[in-house]
Amino acid sequence: MFILSEDSQRTQGRDAQSSNIMAGKAVAESVRTTLGPRGMDKMLVSSSGDVVITNDGATILNKMDIEHPAAQMIVEVAETQEDEVGDGTTTAAVLAGNLLGEAEDLLDQDVHATTIVEGYHEAARIALEAIDEQVVGSDVDDDVLKQVAESSMTGKGTGGLTAEALAETVVSAIRHVDGEDGVARDNVNVHTEVGASSNATEMIEGIVVDEEPAHDEMPTTVEDADISILDVELGVRTGDVDAEYSIESIDQLNTALDAEESELRGYAQTVADSGVDVLFTTDSVDDRVASFLANEDVLVFDDLNNTDARKIASATGAARVGALDDLADSEFGHADRIRTESYGGEDLVFVEGGAAAEAVTIFVRGGTDHVVDELERTIGDALDVVATALDSGEVVPGAGATEIAIADRVRSEAAGVEGRKQLAVTAFADALDIVPRTLAANTGQDPIDVLVDLRAAHESEGRAGLITDGESVEIADPIEHGVVDPADVKREAIESATEAATMIARIDDVIAAE
Ligand code: ADP
Ligand code: MG
């Protein structure tokens, strides 16, 4: 009796497990070489020829065209990691792959998948406790935040900038949006602009929008600016009905033109009289109105898109005005400075230090698209980790030290676990070794030797990581070398990797429709 269509493919039992595990491991393996300060980059070329050069695990996995459903689950591990904490994506994917590898060995030894799953969950619980113990101090000050930012940047493209300078920018941006309700991460914008060297990257206290002044003769910089956002057209009113004028003499024509002219002049006068310095309108402004306002030194941007209008309103506290007659200073917003600058033929407007300027913008420069794009990802990660660290106030040692400590703890608690589950708990600890081993391999060291040395140093000194500092690589205390990661990044990596690995290991039947 057939219950499946003839075309569907079915794999069962060990074969199904093996093929899923292999696929999951293969994906994790593909990002392994990018881990850590000496991690290599990958060049991804899409079918349409677009090139992305990156070191970011989540970006690599996202751009790879992965079809295998089990492999896809590892991609999701990286995505979850990115969404939840913004960093540690490679770590999470590599860990998931190694948990699968260890599971495979256990299955070969006839340990049942359910036992493995239970053992892994037990081990993950112990691991989370171990992370709590690794949390250092309680004071997450600017220095620690800078270290967190720098640690997240190592191995990534920072263009011609030093990680230190970039870390400083990132920390001041996050500090700027840190309020009573925690870090308003969304108020930090990143604006990229190809052209100058990345050294020109800077933080702007305010926002940057892509808009052009309505007239060439308008001021390019306005200090201490009163700002209004108008949703009205400033042009000759065209009636609803098609009216036809028959003009029979030059005089009549002149009268008609005069009437039009004075209507426009009236609009411009209303604007000028209101005392507004910078006017943004979501509708169009007639050239004659613009020219008149240019004479009055009013800076006008017309045909504003709605997103920009909203951004400007929230950054400056300006109300949206729906009728010209309502233009009054009670509705004005304020900025310390508004300036327009031209970049490669495009005009950009910088709205700085607004009355309600809660937003900041990191204005990223770089010589090429690739540099700028990777810089944007690097900054994005750094912003996320600094926000995460500041929100939770918890950091742990990086450079593999936390993983060594967790593995040690899981291994010693394994002894108390009954039956075959104990094998799975120990296997989980072995899987954790992948992080220091990979950091070692990526710095050209022997992974086994390093592992042995790290364990010995952990035993005697307490904290031991494989620190890369410029050209040198040594085993030392990561805290003393400023290599720290937010505790939440480690927690999330353990949780999402365990979840994916156990989910994949539990599958013993794959039914695929053709
Ligand atoms: P992920 O995508 O997992 O964040 P990364 O390539 O960013 O991968 O590498 C992160 C790892 O590199 C973390 O374990 C972090 O502690 C470690 N790391 C960061 N800076 C250093 C350093 N100077 N020396 C050694 N390890 C470092
Ligand atoms: Mg990272």
XYZ file of C-alpha atoms and ligand atoms in Angstrom:
542
model
C 0.000 0.000 0.000
C 1.378 3.399 -0.989
C 0.483 6.367 1.127
C 3.029 8.734 -0.387
C 3.103 9.999 -3.924
C 5.473 8.059 -6.128
C 7.741 11.053 -6.551
C 8.347 11.750 -2.908
C 11.618 10.677 -1.396
C 11.914 9.141 1.982
C 15.002 8.577 4.097
C 14.682 6.861 7.428
C 16.563 5.843 10.545
C 20.330 6.262 10.767
C 20.534 7.357 7.133
C 18.235 10.273 7.787
C 20.147 11.231 10.924
C 23.489 10.967 9.183
C 22.516 13.028 6.209
C 21.010 15.781 8.363
C 23.974 15.854 10.691
C 26.377 15.961 7.785
C 24.550 18.882 6.199
C 24.451 20.805 9.476
C 28.136 20.185 10.081
C 29.043 21.254 6.569
C 27.370 24.632 7.012
C 29.045 25.249 10.343
C 32.365 24.214 8.834
C 31.968 26.805 6.098
C 32.172 29.734 8.521
C 34.758 28.231 10.892
C 37.756 29.946 9.295
C 36.238 33.400 9.861
C 36.172 33.090 13.668
C 38.246 35.410 15.795
C 40.801 38.161 15.286
C 42.731 36.289 12.621
C 39.640 34.965 10.900
C 39.668 35.169 7.129
C 37.064 36.886 4.977
C 34.791 35.314 2.434
C 33.905 36.629 -0.969
C 30.369 35.815 -1.954
C 29.300 36.224 -5.531
C 25.590 36.149 -6.275
C 24.100 34.714 -9.458
C 23.720 38.262 -10.729
C 27.387 38.970 -10.069
C 27.047 41.108 -6.936
C 30.064 40.724 -4.723
C 30.070 40.853 -0.939
C 33.290 40.553 1.027
C 32.670 39.836 4.678
C 33.822 38.206 7.867
C 30.375 38.247 9.427
C 28.954 34.773 10.063
C 25.320 35.775 9.756
C 25.938 37.613 6.482
C 27.863 34.691 4.972
C 25.229 32.136 5.878
C 22.459 34.424 4.749
C 24.028 35.013 1.330
C 24.883 31.361 0.750
C 22.096 29.772 -1.170
C 21.424 26.936 1.263
C 18.682 24.498 0.400
C 19.131 21.487 2.647
C 16.496 21.804 5.401
C 18.820 20.687 8.213
C 21.544 23.018 6.976
C 18.941 25.770 6.900
C 18.405 25.252 10.609
C 22.028 26.181 11.281
C 21.531 29.318 9.212
C 18.596 30.093 11.476
C 20.831 29.701 14.530
C 23.010 32.497 13.162
C 19.967 34.598 12.307
C 18.470 34.227 15.779
C 21.810 35.103 17.292
C 22.027 38.217 15.100
C 18.476 39.293 15.946
C 18.738 38.700 19.670
C 22.193 39.998 20.511
C 23.790 41.147 17.258
C 27.046 39.211 17.572
C 28.477 35.749 18.148
C 26.933 34.354 14.993
C 29.993 32.394 13.923
C 30.455 31.047 17.432
C 26.843 29.870 17.566
C 26.952 28.211 14.140
C 30.285 26.510 14.787
C 29.077 25.294 18.172
C 25.895 23.884 16.664
C 27.969 22.046 14.043
C 30.213 20.539 16.680
C 27.305 19.485 18.858
C 26.035 17.619 15.810
C 29.447 16.033 15.235
C 29.550 14.792 18.829
C 25.963 13.538 18.509
C 26.957 11.533 15.469
C 29.699 9.756 17.439
C 27.242 8.942 20.207
C 24.710 7.565 17.727
C 27.497 5.365 16.360
C 28.008 4.043 19.869
C 24.304 3.193 20.006
C 23.346 5.969 22.372
C 19.716 6.750 21.600
C 18.881 10.154 20.141
C 16.498 10.885 23.022
C 19.297 10.273 25.513
C 21.561 12.638 23.592
C 18.879 15.318 23.553
C 18.317 14.992 27.295
C 22.036 15.059 27.994
C 22.524 18.156 25.855
C 19.728 20.000 27.618
C 21.175 19.080 30.990
C 24.618 20.250 29.851
C 23.232 23.524 28.475
C 21.676 24.220 31.850
C 25.021 23.677 33.574
C 26.706 25.830 30.910
C 24.377 28.757 31.602
C 25.180 28.542 35.298
C 28.859 28.487 34.438
C 28.420 31.663 32.373
C 26.852 33.400 35.378
C 30.008 32.561 37.295
C 32.217 34.002 34.590
C 30.578 37.435 34.702
C 33.257 39.927 35.700
C 32.767 42.755 38.151
C 29.602 44.786 38.114
C 30.731 48.101 36.750
C 30.337 48.312 33.008
C 31.957 51.704 32.424
C 33.061 53.344 29.184
C 36.399 51.558 29.218
C 34.729 48.171 29.447
C 32.240 49.150 26.730
C 35.099 50.166 24.465
C 36.718 46.813 25.079
C 33.465 45.061 24.232
C 33.222 47.066 21.002
C 36.834 46.407 20.076
C 36.571 42.692 20.807
C 33.577 42.469 18.498
C 35.500 44.238 15.743
C 38.647 42.164 15.710
C 39.120 40.408 12.433
C 36.501 42.560 10.767
C 37.002 45.225 8.185
C 37.483 48.612 9.795
C 38.840 50.175 6.634
C 41.744 52.476 7.398
C 40.419 53.158 10.878
C 41.790 51.731 14.070
C 39.379 49.567 16.008
C 40.097 51.849 18.946
C 38.859 54.995 17.215
C 35.805 53.214 15.911
C 35.068 51.742 19.342
C 35.145 55.222 20.809
C 32.624 56.461 18.252
C 30.361 53.477 18.864
C 30.425 53.898 22.638
C 29.634 57.599 22.501
C 26.746 56.873 20.127
C 25.259 54.281 22.499
C 25.863 56.497 25.529
C 23.982 59.261 23.753
C 20.834 57.138 23.412
C 21.036 55.538 26.848
C 18.130 56.805 28.908
C 16.006 55.793 31.856
C 14.257 53.108 29.839
C 17.513 51.531 28.754
C 19.355 51.892 25.488
C 17.245 53.195 22.592
C 19.323 51.291 20.038
C 16.970 52.346 17.215
C 17.952 55.965 17.726
C 21.427 55.235 16.443
C 21.471 55.532 12.670
C 24.286 54.504 10.395
C 24.601 56.462 7.173
C 27.133 55.321 4.610
C 28.695 57.459 1.922
C 31.397 56.223 -0.423
C 34.105 58.708 -1.308
C 36.491 59.824 1.388
C 38.816 57.614 3.385
C 37.285 55.789 6.309
C 39.187 58.164 8.623
C 36.471 60.683 7.855
C 33.923 58.481 9.636
C 32.343 60.518 12.416
C 29.454 60.677 14.802
C 26.810 63.275 14.204
C 24.548 64.351 17.013
C 21.419 64.348 14.997
C 20.312 62.901 11.705
C 21.363 62.883 8.087
C 18.822 62.896 5.260
C 19.130 62.777 1.534
C 17.398 66.009 0.473
C 18.242 68.941 -1.743
C 17.583 72.675 -1.176
C 14.779 74.114 -3.303
C 17.042 76.877 -4.640
C 20.773 77.247 -5.302
C 21.025 80.632 -3.647
C 19.753 79.486 -0.301
C 22.103 79.430 2.703
C 24.023 76.165 3.067
C 24.357 76.431 6.831
C 21.892 77.777 9.337
C 22.904 78.005 12.965
C 20.391 77.992 15.799
C 17.610 77.124 13.396
C 13.848 77.369 13.879
C 12.364 74.576 11.805
C 8.965 73.832 10.415
C 7.537 70.922 8.474
C 4.736 71.914 6.161
C 2.394 69.574 4.321
C 1.182 72.233 1.867
C 1.999 73.052 -1.735
C 3.499 76.506 -2.230
C 2.449 77.163 -5.808
C -0.310 78.685 -7.856
C -3.572 77.167 -6.850
C -5.070 75.277 -9.734
C -8.833 75.089 -9.528
C -10.800 71.886 -9.502
C -12.619 72.750 -12.681
C -10.794 73.393 -15.912
C -11.190 77.113 -16.239
C -10.374 78.852 -19.441
C -9.420 82.491 -19.514
C -9.682 84.417 -22.670
C -7.088 87.082 -22.646
C -7.558 89.742 -25.237
C -4.887 92.250 -24.501
C -1.392 92.598 -23.129
C -2.857 94.496 -20.201
C -5.100 91.634 -19.285
C -2.200 89.207 -19.525
C -0.110 91.404 -17.295
C -2.933 91.658 -14.790
C -3.286 87.868 -14.717
C 0.450 87.388 -14.283
C 0.546 90.050 -11.610
C -2.235 88.304 -9.744
C -0.346 85.008 -9.913
C 2.875 86.694 -8.879
C 1.287 88.372 -5.919
C -0.360 85.146 -4.799
C 3.073 83.451 -4.769
C 4.684 86.460 -3.150
C 1.994 86.254 -0.489
C 2.939 82.663 0.331
C 6.595 83.517 0.498
C 5.852 86.561 2.674
C 3.815 84.428 5.092
C 6.710 82.020 5.411
C 9.272 84.794 5.844
C 7.087 86.649 8.365
C 6.626 83.543 10.490
C 10.303 83.804 11.344
C 11.075 80.211 10.372
C 14.711 79.652 9.349
C 14.452 76.273 7.707
C 11.326 74.973 6.068
C 10.752 71.368 5.046
C 7.703 70.699 2.893
C 6.327 67.368 1.786
C 4.772 69.067 -1.253
C 6.241 71.144 -4.054
C 7.439 74.749 -3.890
C 7.146 76.994 -6.943
C 10.506 78.257 -8.219
C 9.409 81.864 -7.759
C 8.517 81.221 -4.111
C 11.856 79.493 -3.658
C 13.703 82.394 -5.228
C 11.916 84.913 -3.036
C 12.680 82.865 0.082
C 16.304 82.506 -0.993
C 16.445 86.308 -0.950
C 15.076 86.251 2.560
C 17.771 83.740 3.607
C 15.244 81.030 4.351
C 16.470 77.511 3.639
C 13.771 75.369 2.034
C 13.644 71.669 1.164
C 10.666 70.599 -0.897
C 9.139 67.293 -1.979
C 10.358 65.676 1.188
C 9.621 61.979 1.477
C 7.525 60.907 4.406
C 10.211 58.906 6.174
C 12.532 61.907 6.222
C 9.705 64.180 7.357
C 9.031 61.864 10.269
C 12.720 61.627 11.151
C 13.111 65.406 11.122
C 9.963 65.891 13.191
C 11.173 63.502 15.860
C 14.724 64.818 15.868
C 13.822 68.507 16.106
C 10.470 68.459 17.847
C 8.813 70.286 14.943
C 5.075 69.742 14.527
C 3.675 68.853 11.108
C 1.765 71.886 9.863
C -1.204 71.286 7.554
C -2.052 74.891 6.560
C 0.187 77.812 5.685
C -1.685 80.124 8.041
C -0.871 77.822 10.957
C 2.823 78.425 10.505
C 3.718 79.854 13.910
C 6.625 79.659 16.255
C 4.680 77.560 18.734
C 4.895 74.756 16.202
C 8.566 75.195 15.370
C 11.227 72.637 16.012
C 14.789 73.489 16.731
C 18.284 72.423 15.772
C 21.654 73.884 16.685
C 22.712 73.660 13.110
C 21.407 72.621 9.734
C 23.878 72.287 6.924
C 23.814 70.875 3.451
C 26.788 69.261 1.890
C 27.302 67.710 -1.465
C 28.743 64.208 -1.788
C 29.442 62.874 -5.226
C 26.721 65.036 -6.752
C 24.167 64.167 -4.062
C 23.099 66.657 -1.442
C 22.890 65.584 2.157
C 21.269 67.519 4.963
C 22.756 67.323 8.442
C 20.318 68.198 11.203
C 22.400 68.546 14.326
C 21.724 69.043 18.016
C 17.965 69.373 17.749
C 15.910 70.361 20.784
C 14.694 66.794 20.977
C 17.811 65.363 19.398
C 17.847 61.942 20.844
C 19.057 60.440 17.624
C 22.664 60.172 16.555
C 24.106 59.119 13.245
C 27.378 57.423 12.564
C 28.389 58.854 9.232
C 30.501 56.167 7.628
C 32.998 57.006 4.903
C 35.185 54.701 2.903
C 36.959 54.453 -0.406
C 34.831 51.780 -2.032
C 31.422 50.152 -1.683
C 32.999 47.003 -0.250
C 34.870 48.905 2.435
C 31.818 50.939 3.388
C 29.495 47.931 3.440
C 31.765 45.844 5.656
C 32.366 48.870 7.881
C 28.616 49.256 8.238
C 28.245 45.608 9.319
C 31.174 45.914 11.729
C 29.699 49.053 13.280
C 26.272 47.430 13.435
C 27.714 44.477 15.414
C 29.663 46.779 17.694
C 26.578 48.932 18.390
C 24.605 45.796 19.216
C 27.173 44.346 21.623
C 27.728 47.636 23.401
C 23.955 48.086 23.773
C 23.632 44.482 25.005
C 26.491 44.892 27.480
C 25.172 48.209 28.764
C 21.608 46.951 29.117
C 22.490 43.802 31.054
C 25.628 45.194 32.669
C 27.310 41.808 32.283
C 30.467 40.881 30.437
C 32.555 37.711 30.390
C 36.146 37.056 29.299
C 36.572 36.409 25.587
C 39.308 34.715 23.565
C 37.976 31.251 24.398
C 38.363 31.645 28.176
C 34.652 31.456 28.898
C 34.251 28.353 26.745
C 37.182 26.669 28.532
C 35.599 27.486 31.893
C 32.149 26.255 30.834
C 33.541 23.022 29.384
C 35.475 22.403 32.579
C 32.392 22.901 34.690
C 30.177 20.734 32.464
C 32.786 17.965 32.439
C 33.084 17.893 36.200
C 29.333 17.886 36.716
C 28.928 15.107 34.165
C 30.191 12.659 36.761
C 26.985 13.144 38.712
C 24.732 12.365 35.760
C 23.252 8.865 35.667
C 23.480 6.355 32.848
C 24.292 7.005 29.215
C 23.116 10.569 29.495
C 26.465 11.191 31.103
C 28.151 10.482 27.777
C 26.050 13.178 26.141
C 26.901 15.718 28.842
C 30.607 15.020 28.377
C 30.191 15.230 24.614
C 28.637 18.683 25.049
C 31.741 19.804 26.938
C 33.948 18.430 24.170
C 31.889 20.337 21.605
C 32.540 23.594 23.459
C 36.267 23.129 22.887
C 35.649 24.055 19.266
C 35.817 27.762 20.105
C 39.356 27.853 21.579
C 40.483 25.200 19.092
C 39.268 27.268 16.181
C 40.789 30.463 17.563
C 44.063 28.510 17.767
C 43.785 27.054 14.280
C 42.933 30.446 12.787
C 46.056 31.947 14.324
C 48.192 29.150 12.927
C 48.675 27.381 16.262
C 48.274 23.711 16.995
C 44.726 23.341 18.361
C 45.526 20.366 20.600
C 48.593 21.963 22.180
C 46.709 25.185 22.780
C 43.772 23.345 24.320
C 46.054 21.498 26.713
C 47.853 24.727 27.674
C 44.594 26.639 28.101
C 43.177 23.977 30.403
C 46.338 23.965 32.460
C 46.332 27.768 32.707
C 42.627 27.739 33.596
C 43.375 25.242 36.333
C 46.217 27.292 37.819
C 45.321 30.913 37.034
C 41.539 30.850 36.780
C 41.047 32.784 33.559
C 42.872 31.801 30.398
C 42.278 32.737 26.785
C 44.274 32.727 23.586
C 44.958 36.425 23.155
C 45.891 37.828 19.801
C 47.481 41.240 20.042
C 48.885 42.561 16.795
C 51.425 39.964 15.697
C 51.703 38.151 19.009
C 49.557 35.281 20.228
C 49.738 34.214 23.857
C 47.833 32.507 26.595
C 46.819 35.089 29.146
C 43.943 36.558 31.124
C 41.547 38.135 28.575
C 40.318 40.679 31.113
C 43.820 42.064 31.518
C 44.027 42.376 27.745
C 40.611 43.943 27.365
C 39.115 41.036 25.414
C 35.543 40.835 26.684
C 32.204 39.727 25.276
C 28.704 40.459 26.602
C 27.463 37.551 28.728
C 24.228 37.521 26.730
C 26.112 36.769 23.514
C 27.502 33.594 25.101
C 24.160 32.637 26.629
C 22.325 33.055 23.357
C 24.961 31.023 21.480
C 24.619 28.096 23.918
C 20.841 28.203 23.806
C 20.338 28.504 20.071
C 23.079 26.004 19.167
C 21.659 23.441 21.625
C 18.182 23.954 20.298
C 19.156 23.439 16.670
C 21.442 20.472 17.343
C 18.882 18.636 19.441
C 16.156 19.330 16.941
C 18.226 17.918 14.100
C 19.396 14.900 16.102
C 15.832 13.940 16.938
C 14.751 13.614 13.306
C 14.823 10.027 12.011
C 12.530 10.261 9.059
C 12.745 12.711 6.180
C 9.907 12.723 3.709
C 10.486 15.091 0.838
C 7.919 15.874 -1.809
C 9.423 16.095 -5.257
P 31.389 35.820 16.071
O 30.619 35.888 14.796
O 31.109 34.559 16.816
O 31.258 37.028 16.899
P 34.081 36.682 15.601
O 34.858 36.442 14.361
O 33.605 38.054 15.875
O 32.899 35.667 15.602
O 34.994 36.196 16.821
C 34.553 36.295 18.138
C 35.536 35.646 19.073
O 36.813 36.274 18.987
C 35.077 35.775 20.515
O 35.240 34.531 21.158
C 36.019 36.831 21.077
O 36.217 36.686 22.468
C 37.266 36.534 20.305
N 38.225 37.646 20.297
C 37.978 38.951 20.096
N 39.122 39.671 20.187
C 40.106 38.805 20.463
C 41.530 38.905 20.689
N 42.161 40.083 20.639
N 42.224 37.775 20.936
C 41.590 36.592 20.973
N 40.280 36.411 20.775
C 39.542 37.494 20.529
Mg 31.841 38.938 16.460
